[in-house]
Amino acid sequence: MGCFTKLILTGLGWAFGGPIGGIIGYALGSLFSARNPITFRSEVNEHFGNTEEKRDFNVTLLVLSAAVMKADGGVKKSELDYVKRFFLQNFGQERAENYIKMLREILDKDYNIYDVSRQVGQYMDYSSRLQLLHYLFGIAASDGNVSNPEIDVIHTISMYMGVSESDYLSIKAMFVREINATDNAYKILGIDPNASDEEVKKAYREMAKKNHPDLVSNLGEDVRQAAEKKFQEINQAYETIKKQRGL
């Protein structure tokens, strides 16, 4: 999960304002409600880091995480542990603990994920949005089962972030697998089983190009490694179809 930290570097300026800014203000204010403005700013920098873009993205990540965690009616320990591990691996013990405190504040409120997701789509590059979907599906799958309500919430987030339906379904297929491996392979490549051999090859080329690890190499080696795993899933899907078709 460490790779997702580098997503904070992809924003084109996370001085969001708007709905995300309001959420950040509420969450931080709840943690430091008794402080004067100077002390407030100092403590926010100390506990969450002094880079505004990073704080803004991380709180946004918490909001979307909370939406997935609450989707099926209750927050599971496995989901909370997954998020805790993510922040612990990326920010160390003290800051991770503060982000989890903030998450608990966010979990107690209901936020408009449509506006938040739309704003994320406006400021985050496409490859990073795909990685974010991986993270959210990881939360959903942390208990060994991705429920329909969780799928619905992630689908909504995906649509409002501007991720294409075929790319969403491809990522979903990596977490919600068909019993038949070949059927699942077609979903990962985003094509129908009735597609021609040429259409299969074209779909593979396009998916491989879109998800090539080099696209995120500027974000750091850990992000590239995560992209490599996704790339391997795509290659494996293509090999499964080739074997089934005798290509």
mmCIF file of C-alpha atoms in Angstrom:
data_model
loop_
_atom_site.group_PDB
_atom_site.id
_atom_site.type_symbol
_atom_site.label_atom_id
_atom_site.label_comp_id
_atom_site.label_asym_id
_atom_site.label_seq_id
_atom_site.Cartn_x
_atom_site.Cartn_y
_atom_site.Cartn_z
ATOM 1 C CA MET A 1 0.000 0.000 0.000
ATOM 2 C CA GLY A 2 2.996 2.318 0.386
ATOM 3 C CA CYS A 3 2.792 3.279 -3.273
ATOM 4 C CA PHE A 4 -0.266 5.415 -2.821
ATOM 5 C CA THR A 5 1.657 8.073 -0.930
ATOM 6 C CA LYS A 6 3.198 9.238 -4.180
ATOM 7 C CA LEU A 7 -0.266 10.034 -5.512
ATOM 8 C CA ILE A 8 -0.124 13.199 -3.419
ATOM 9 C CA LEU A 9 2.497 14.483 -5.830
ATOM 10 C CA THR A 10 0.180 14.283 -8.816
ATOM 11 C CA GLY A 11 -2.232 17.039 -7.804
ATOM 12 C CA LEU A 12 -2.149 20.180 -9.900
ATOM 13 C CA GLY A 13 -2.673 22.200 -6.741
ATOM 14 C CA TRP A 14 -4.746 20.639 -3.991
ATOM 15 C CA ALA A 15 -5.728 23.992 -2.490
ATOM 16 C CA PHE A 16 -9.200 22.729 -3.099
ATOM 17 C CA GLY A 17 -11.579 25.027 -1.342
ATOM 18 C CA GLY A 18 -15.088 23.882 -2.269
ATOM 19 C CA PRO A 19 -16.547 20.790 -0.582
ATOM 20 C CA ILE A 20 -13.165 19.232 0.130
ATOM 21 C CA GLY A 21 -11.917 22.417 1.739
ATOM 22 C CA GLY A 22 -14.975 22.468 3.978
ATOM 23 C CA ILE A 23 -14.404 18.871 5.053
ATOM 24 C CA ILE A 24 -10.763 19.568 5.811
ATOM 25 C CA GLY A 25 -11.719 22.607 7.858
ATOM 26 C CA TYR A 26 -14.272 20.656 9.849
ATOM 27 C CA ALA A 27 -12.025 17.655 10.485
ATOM 28 C CA LEU A 28 -9.020 19.712 11.528
ATOM 29 C CA GLY A 29 -11.166 22.064 13.571
ATOM 30 C CA SER A 30 -12.639 19.135 15.494
ATOM 31 C CA LEU A 31 -9.172 17.989 16.475
ATOM 32 C CA PHE A 32 -7.878 21.442 17.448
ATOM 33 C CA SER A 33 -11.107 23.230 18.399
ATOM 34 C CA ALA A 34 -9.764 25.009 21.470
ATOM 35 C CA ARG A 35 -6.679 26.510 19.800
ATOM 36 C CA ASN A 36 -6.135 30.055 18.672
ATOM 37 C CA PRO A 37 -5.333 30.524 14.957
ATOM 38 C CA ILE A 38 -1.557 30.703 15.407
ATOM 39 C CA THR A 39 -1.446 27.643 17.653
ATOM 40 C CA PHE A 40 -3.902 25.881 15.347
ATOM 41 C CA ARG A 41 -1.690 26.372 12.313
ATOM 42 C CA SER A 42 1.416 25.335 14.190
ATOM 43 C CA GLU A 43 -0.163 22.149 15.500
ATOM 44 C CA VAL A 44 -1.640 21.203 12.137
ATOM 45 C CA ASN A 45 1.811 21.513 10.561
ATOM 46 C CA GLU A 46 3.374 19.501 13.351
ATOM 47 C CA HIS A 47 0.846 16.671 13.353
ATOM 48 C CA PHE A 48 -0.002 16.390 9.657
ATOM 49 C CA GLY A 49 3.013 17.833 7.861
ATOM 50 C CA ASN A 50 3.524 21.357 6.616
ATOM 51 C CA THR A 51 2.716 20.726 2.961
ATOM 52 C CA GLU A 52 -0.827 21.884 2.284
ATOM 53 C CA GLU A 53 -1.192 19.812 -0.885
ATOM 54 C CA LYS A 54 -0.313 16.616 0.969
ATOM 55 C CA ARG A 55 -2.704 17.309 3.820
ATOM 56 C CA ASP A 56 -5.527 18.139 1.437
ATOM 57 C CA PHE A 57 -5.058 14.959 -0.587
ATOM 58 C CA ASN A 58 -4.748 12.738 2.464
ATOM 59 C CA VAL A 59 -7.942 14.085 3.993
ATOM 60 C CA THR A 60 -9.677 13.566 0.652
ATOM 61 C CA LEU A 61 -8.431 9.991 0.697
ATOM 62 C CA LEU A 62 -9.930 9.581 4.177
ATOM 63 C CA VAL A 63 -13.298 10.878 2.986
ATOM 64 C CA LEU A 64 -13.466 8.380 0.119
ATOM 65 C CA SER A 65 -12.160 5.619 2.386
ATOM 66 C CA ALA A 66 -14.920 6.375 4.885
ATOM 67 C CA ALA A 67 -17.550 6.194 2.150
ATOM 68 C CA VAL A 68 -16.425 2.685 1.193
ATOM 69 C CA MET A 69 -16.068 1.572 4.818
ATOM 70 C CA LYS A 70 -19.647 2.651 5.649
ATOM 71 C CA ALA A 71 -21.178 1.370 2.417
ATOM 72 C CA ASP A 72 -22.502 -1.924 3.800
ATOM 73 C CA GLY A 73 -23.860 -0.528 7.038
ATOM 74 C CA GLY A 74 -20.930 -0.769 9.410
ATOM 75 C CA VAL A 75 -17.190 -0.296 9.672
ATOM 76 C CA LYS A 76 -15.316 -3.588 9.928
ATOM 77 C CA LYS A 77 -12.117 -4.026 11.885
ATOM 78 C CA SER A 78 -10.380 -5.421 8.809
ATOM 79 C CA GLU A 79 -11.194 -2.235 6.877
ATOM 80 C CA LEU A 80 -9.950 0.027 9.653
ATOM 81 C CA ASP A 81 -6.790 -2.060 9.966
ATOM 82 C CA TYR A 82 -6.195 -1.766 6.207
ATOM 83 C CA VAL A 83 -6.393 2.036 6.330
ATOM 84 C CA LYS A 84 -4.264 2.153 9.481
ATOM 85 C CA ARG A 85 -1.551 0.078 7.809
ATOM 86 C CA PHE A 86 -1.592 2.373 4.803
ATOM 87 C CA PHE A 87 -1.069 5.525 6.846
ATOM 88 C CA LEU A 88 1.402 3.870 9.201
ATOM 89 C CA GLN A 89 3.583 2.659 6.324
ATOM 90 C CA ASN A 90 3.495 6.044 4.646
ATOM 91 C CA PHE A 91 3.631 8.583 7.457
ATOM 92 C CA GLY A 92 4.989 6.925 10.583
ATOM 93 C CA GLN A 93 3.331 6.252 13.914
ATOM 94 C CA GLU A 94 2.518 9.773 15.145
ATOM 95 C CA ARG A 95 1.030 11.184 11.960
ATOM 96 C CA ALA A 96 -0.767 7.930 11.215
ATOM 97 C CA GLU A 97 -2.461 8.116 14.605
ATOM 98 C CA ASN A 98 -3.582 11.674 13.903
ATOM 99 C CA TYR A 99 -4.969 10.742 10.506
ATOM 100 C CA ILE A 100 -6.896 7.871 12.066
ATOM 101 C CA LYS A 101 -8.330 10.294 14.651
ATOM 102 C CA MET A 102 -9.429 12.455 11.756
ATOM 103 C CA LEU A 103 -10.926 9.402 10.036
ATOM 104 C CA ARG A 104 -13.064 8.733 13.100
ATOM 105 C CA GLU A 105 -14.390 12.298 12.895
ATOM 106 C CA ILE A 106 -15.147 11.846 9.204
ATOM 107 C CA LEU A 107 -16.865 8.499 9.782
ATOM 108 C CA ASP A 108 -19.338 10.241 12.100
ATOM 109 C CA LYS A 109 -20.511 12.518 9.293
ATOM 110 C CA ASP A 110 -22.112 11.984 5.890
ATOM 111 C CA TYR A 111 -20.468 13.813 3.011
ATOM 112 C CA ASN A 112 -21.484 14.380 -0.579
ATOM 113 C CA ILE A 113 -19.163 11.971 -2.369
ATOM 114 C CA TYR A 114 -20.446 13.191 -5.744
ATOM 115 C CA ASP A 115 -18.950 16.659 -5.279
ATOM 116 C CA VAL A 116 -15.803 15.306 -3.609
ATOM 117 C CA SER A 117 -15.206 12.747 -6.364
ATOM 118 C CA ARG A 118 -15.848 15.307 -9.076
ATOM 119 C CA GLN A 119 -13.296 17.601 -7.473
ATOM 120 C CA VAL A 120 -10.765 14.771 -7.256
ATOM 121 C CA GLY A 121 -11.267 14.120 -10.968
ATOM 122 C CA GLN A 122 -10.585 17.764 -11.694
ATOM 123 C CA TYR A 123 -7.214 17.851 -9.924
ATOM 124 C CA MET A 124 -5.738 14.343 -10.198
ATOM 125 C CA ASP A 125 -4.214 12.807 -13.318
ATOM 126 C CA TYR A 126 -5.905 9.775 -14.842
ATOM 127 C CA SER A 127 -3.319 7.121 -13.991
ATOM 128 C CA SER A 128 -3.395 8.175 -10.345
ATOM 129 C CA ARG A 129 -7.182 7.970 -10.290
ATOM 130 C CA LEU A 130 -6.880 4.355 -11.429
ATOM 131 C CA GLN A 131 -4.441 3.700 -8.583
ATOM 132 C CA LEU A 132 -6.880 5.330 -6.166
ATOM 133 C CA LEU A 133 -9.600 2.919 -7.296
ATOM 134 C CA HIS A 134 -7.210 0.058 -6.535
ATOM 135 C CA TYR A 135 -6.794 1.405 -3.011
ATOM 136 C CA LEU A 136 -10.572 1.685 -2.486
ATOM 137 C CA PHE A 137 -11.176 -1.829 -3.782
ATOM 138 C CA GLY A 138 -8.402 -2.949 -1.426
ATOM 139 C CA ILE A 139 -10.401 -1.579 1.508
ATOM 140 C CA ALA A 140 -13.543 -3.343 0.302
ATOM 141 C CA ALA A 141 -11.703 -6.637 -0.176
ATOM 142 C CA SER A 142 -9.886 -6.506 3.162
ATOM 143 C CA ASP A 143 -12.499 -8.739 4.823
ATOM 144 C CA GLY A 144 -12.315 -11.296 2.021
ATOM 145 C CA ASN A 145 -15.541 -10.203 0.347
ATOM 146 C CA VAL A 146 -16.428 -7.182 -1.781
ATOM 147 C CA SER A 147 -20.126 -6.516 -1.137
ATOM 148 C CA ASN A 148 -22.575 -5.069 -3.631
ATOM 149 C CA PRO A 149 -23.045 -1.835 -1.632
ATOM 150 C CA GLU A 150 -19.261 -1.357 -1.624
ATOM 151 C CA ILE A 151 -19.148 -1.967 -5.358
ATOM 152 C CA ASP A 152 -21.916 0.595 -5.874
ATOM 153 C CA VAL A 153 -20.093 3.266 -3.865
ATOM 154 C CA ILE A 154 -16.772 2.677 -5.636
ATOM 155 C CA HIS A 155 -18.576 2.726 -8.981
ATOM 156 C CA THR A 156 -20.127 6.081 -8.106
ATOM 157 C CA ILE A 157 -16.756 7.487 -7.046
ATOM 158 C CA SER A 158 -15.227 6.184 -10.269
ATOM 159 C CA MET A 159 -17.889 7.771 -12.476
ATOM 160 C CA TYR A 160 -17.677 11.170 -10.802
ATOM 161 C CA MET A 161 -13.870 11.085 -10.927
ATOM 162 C CA GLY A 162 -14.184 10.673 -14.684
ATOM 163 C CA VAL A 163 -12.808 7.139 -14.959
ATOM 164 C CA SER A 164 -14.140 5.277 -17.982
ATOM 165 C CA GLU A 165 -16.531 2.393 -17.447
ATOM 166 C CA SER A 166 -14.204 -0.082 -19.145
ATOM 167 C CA ASP A 167 -11.303 0.911 -16.901
ATOM 168 C CA TYR A 168 -13.496 0.680 -13.816
ATOM 169 C CA LEU A 169 -14.709 -2.802 -14.801
ATOM 170 C CA SER A 170 -11.148 -3.892 -15.500
ATOM 171 C CA ILE A 171 -10.024 -2.903 -12.001
ATOM 172 C CA LYS A 172 -13.125 -4.426 -10.463
ATOM 173 C CA ALA A 173 -12.373 -7.739 -12.194
ATOM 174 C CA MET A 174 -9.012 -7.841 -10.423
ATOM 175 C CA PHE A 175 -10.836 -7.903 -7.071
ATOM 176 C CA VAL A 176 -14.218 -9.465 -7.876
ATOM 177 C CA ARG A 177 -13.297 -12.523 -9.894
ATOM 178 C CA GLU A 178 -15.503 -14.751 -11.983
ATOM 179 C CA ILE A 179 -15.438 -18.478 -11.236
ATOM 180 C CA ASN A 180 -14.344 -19.042 -14.815
ATOM 181 C CA ALA A 181 -10.815 -17.637 -15.214
ATOM 182 C CA THR A 182 -11.331 -17.000 -18.930
ATOM 183 C CA ASP A 183 -14.473 -14.929 -18.316
ATOM 184 C CA ASN A 184 -12.545 -12.901 -15.774
ATOM 185 C CA ALA A 185 -9.688 -12.410 -18.242
ATOM 186 C CA TYR A 186 -12.055 -10.874 -20.789
ATOM 187 C CA LYS A 187 -13.334 -8.462 -18.141
ATOM 188 C CA ILE A 188 -9.821 -7.395 -17.202
ATOM 189 C CA LEU A 189 -9.131 -6.586 -20.861
ATOM 190 C CA GLY A 190 -12.497 -4.845 -21.085
ATOM 191 C CA ILE A 191 -13.853 -6.862 -24.001
ATOM 192 C CA ASP A 192 -16.646 -9.302 -24.758
ATOM 193 C CA PRO A 193 -15.892 -13.037 -25.165
ATOM 194 C CA ASN A 194 -17.314 -12.765 -28.685
ATOM 195 C CA ALA A 195 -14.605 -10.289 -29.701
ATOM 196 C CA SER A 196 -12.500 -11.245 -32.711
ATOM 197 C CA ASP A 197 -8.867 -12.222 -32.347
ATOM 198 C CA GLU A 198 -7.842 -8.831 -33.717
ATOM 199 C CA GLU A 199 -10.094 -7.074 -31.203
ATOM 200 C CA VAL A 200 -8.505 -9.089 -28.403
ATOM 201 C CA LYS A 201 -5.019 -8.071 -29.525
ATOM 202 C CA LYS A 202 -6.056 -4.436 -29.879
ATOM 203 C CA ALA A 203 -7.689 -4.404 -26.436
ATOM 204 C CA TYR A 204 -4.542 -5.864 -24.889
ATOM 205 C CA ARG A 205 -2.302 -3.283 -26.575
ATOM 206 C CA GLU A 206 -4.512 -0.408 -25.439
ATOM 207 C CA MET A 207 -4.836 -1.693 -21.871
ATOM 208 C CA ALA A 208 -1.109 -2.370 -21.631
ATOM 209 C CA LYS A 209 -0.299 1.089 -22.961
ATOM 210 C CA LYS A 210 -2.691 2.782 -20.551
ATOM 211 C CA ASN A 211 -1.403 0.868 -17.541
ATOM 212 C CA HIS A 212 2.283 0.633 -18.380
ATOM 213 C CA PRO A 213 4.464 1.131 -15.265
ATOM 214 C CA ASP A 214 6.543 3.766 -17.057
ATOM 215 C CA LEU A 215 3.527 6.093 -16.942
ATOM 216 C CA VAL A 216 3.905 6.437 -13.183
ATOM 217 C CA SER A 217 7.667 6.028 -12.890
ATOM 218 C CA ASN A 218 7.985 9.729 -12.042
ATOM 219 C CA LEU A 219 5.968 9.113 -8.879
ATOM 220 C CA GLY A 220 8.574 6.829 -7.346
ATOM 221 C CA GLU A 221 9.622 3.213 -7.333
ATOM 222 C CA ASP A 222 6.864 2.043 -4.988
ATOM 223 C CA VAL A 223 4.164 3.378 -7.316
ATOM 224 C CA ARG A 224 5.903 1.784 -10.261
ATOM 225 C CA GLN A 225 5.933 -1.568 -8.458
ATOM 226 C CA ALA A 226 2.192 -1.334 -7.830
ATOM 227 C CA ALA A 227 1.636 -0.530 -11.492
ATOM 228 C CA GLU A 228 3.829 -3.498 -12.374
ATOM 229 C CA LYS A 229 1.502 -5.829 -10.466
ATOM 230 C CA LYS A 230 -1.491 -4.440 -12.337
ATOM 231 C CA PHE A 231 0.411 -4.807 -15.598
ATOM 232 C CA GLN A 232 1.097 -8.450 -14.745
ATOM 233 C CA GLU A 233 -2.624 -9.027 -14.217
ATOM 234 C CA ILE A 234 -3.288 -7.656 -17.699
ATOM 235 C CA ASN A 235 -0.578 -9.835 -19.229
ATOM 236 C CA GLN A 236 -1.905 -12.888 -17.432
ATOM 237 C CA ALA A 237 -5.423 -12.166 -18.690
ATOM 238 C CA TYR A 238 -4.119 -11.923 -22.251
ATOM 239 C CA GLU A 239 -2.195 -15.179 -21.913
ATOM 240 C CA THR A 240 -5.317 -16.907 -20.560
ATOM 241 C CA ILE A 241 -7.347 -15.781 -23.573
ATOM 242 C CA LYS A 242 -4.604 -16.729 -26.033
ATOM 243 C CA LYS A 243 -4.413 -20.195 -24.520
ATOM 244 C CA GLN A 244 -8.192 -20.598 -24.685
ATOM 245 C CA ARG A 245 -8.239 -19.504 -28.336
ATOM 246 C CA GLY A 246 -5.066 -21.290 -29.365
ATOM 247 C CA LEU A 247 -3.404 -18.078 -30.482
#
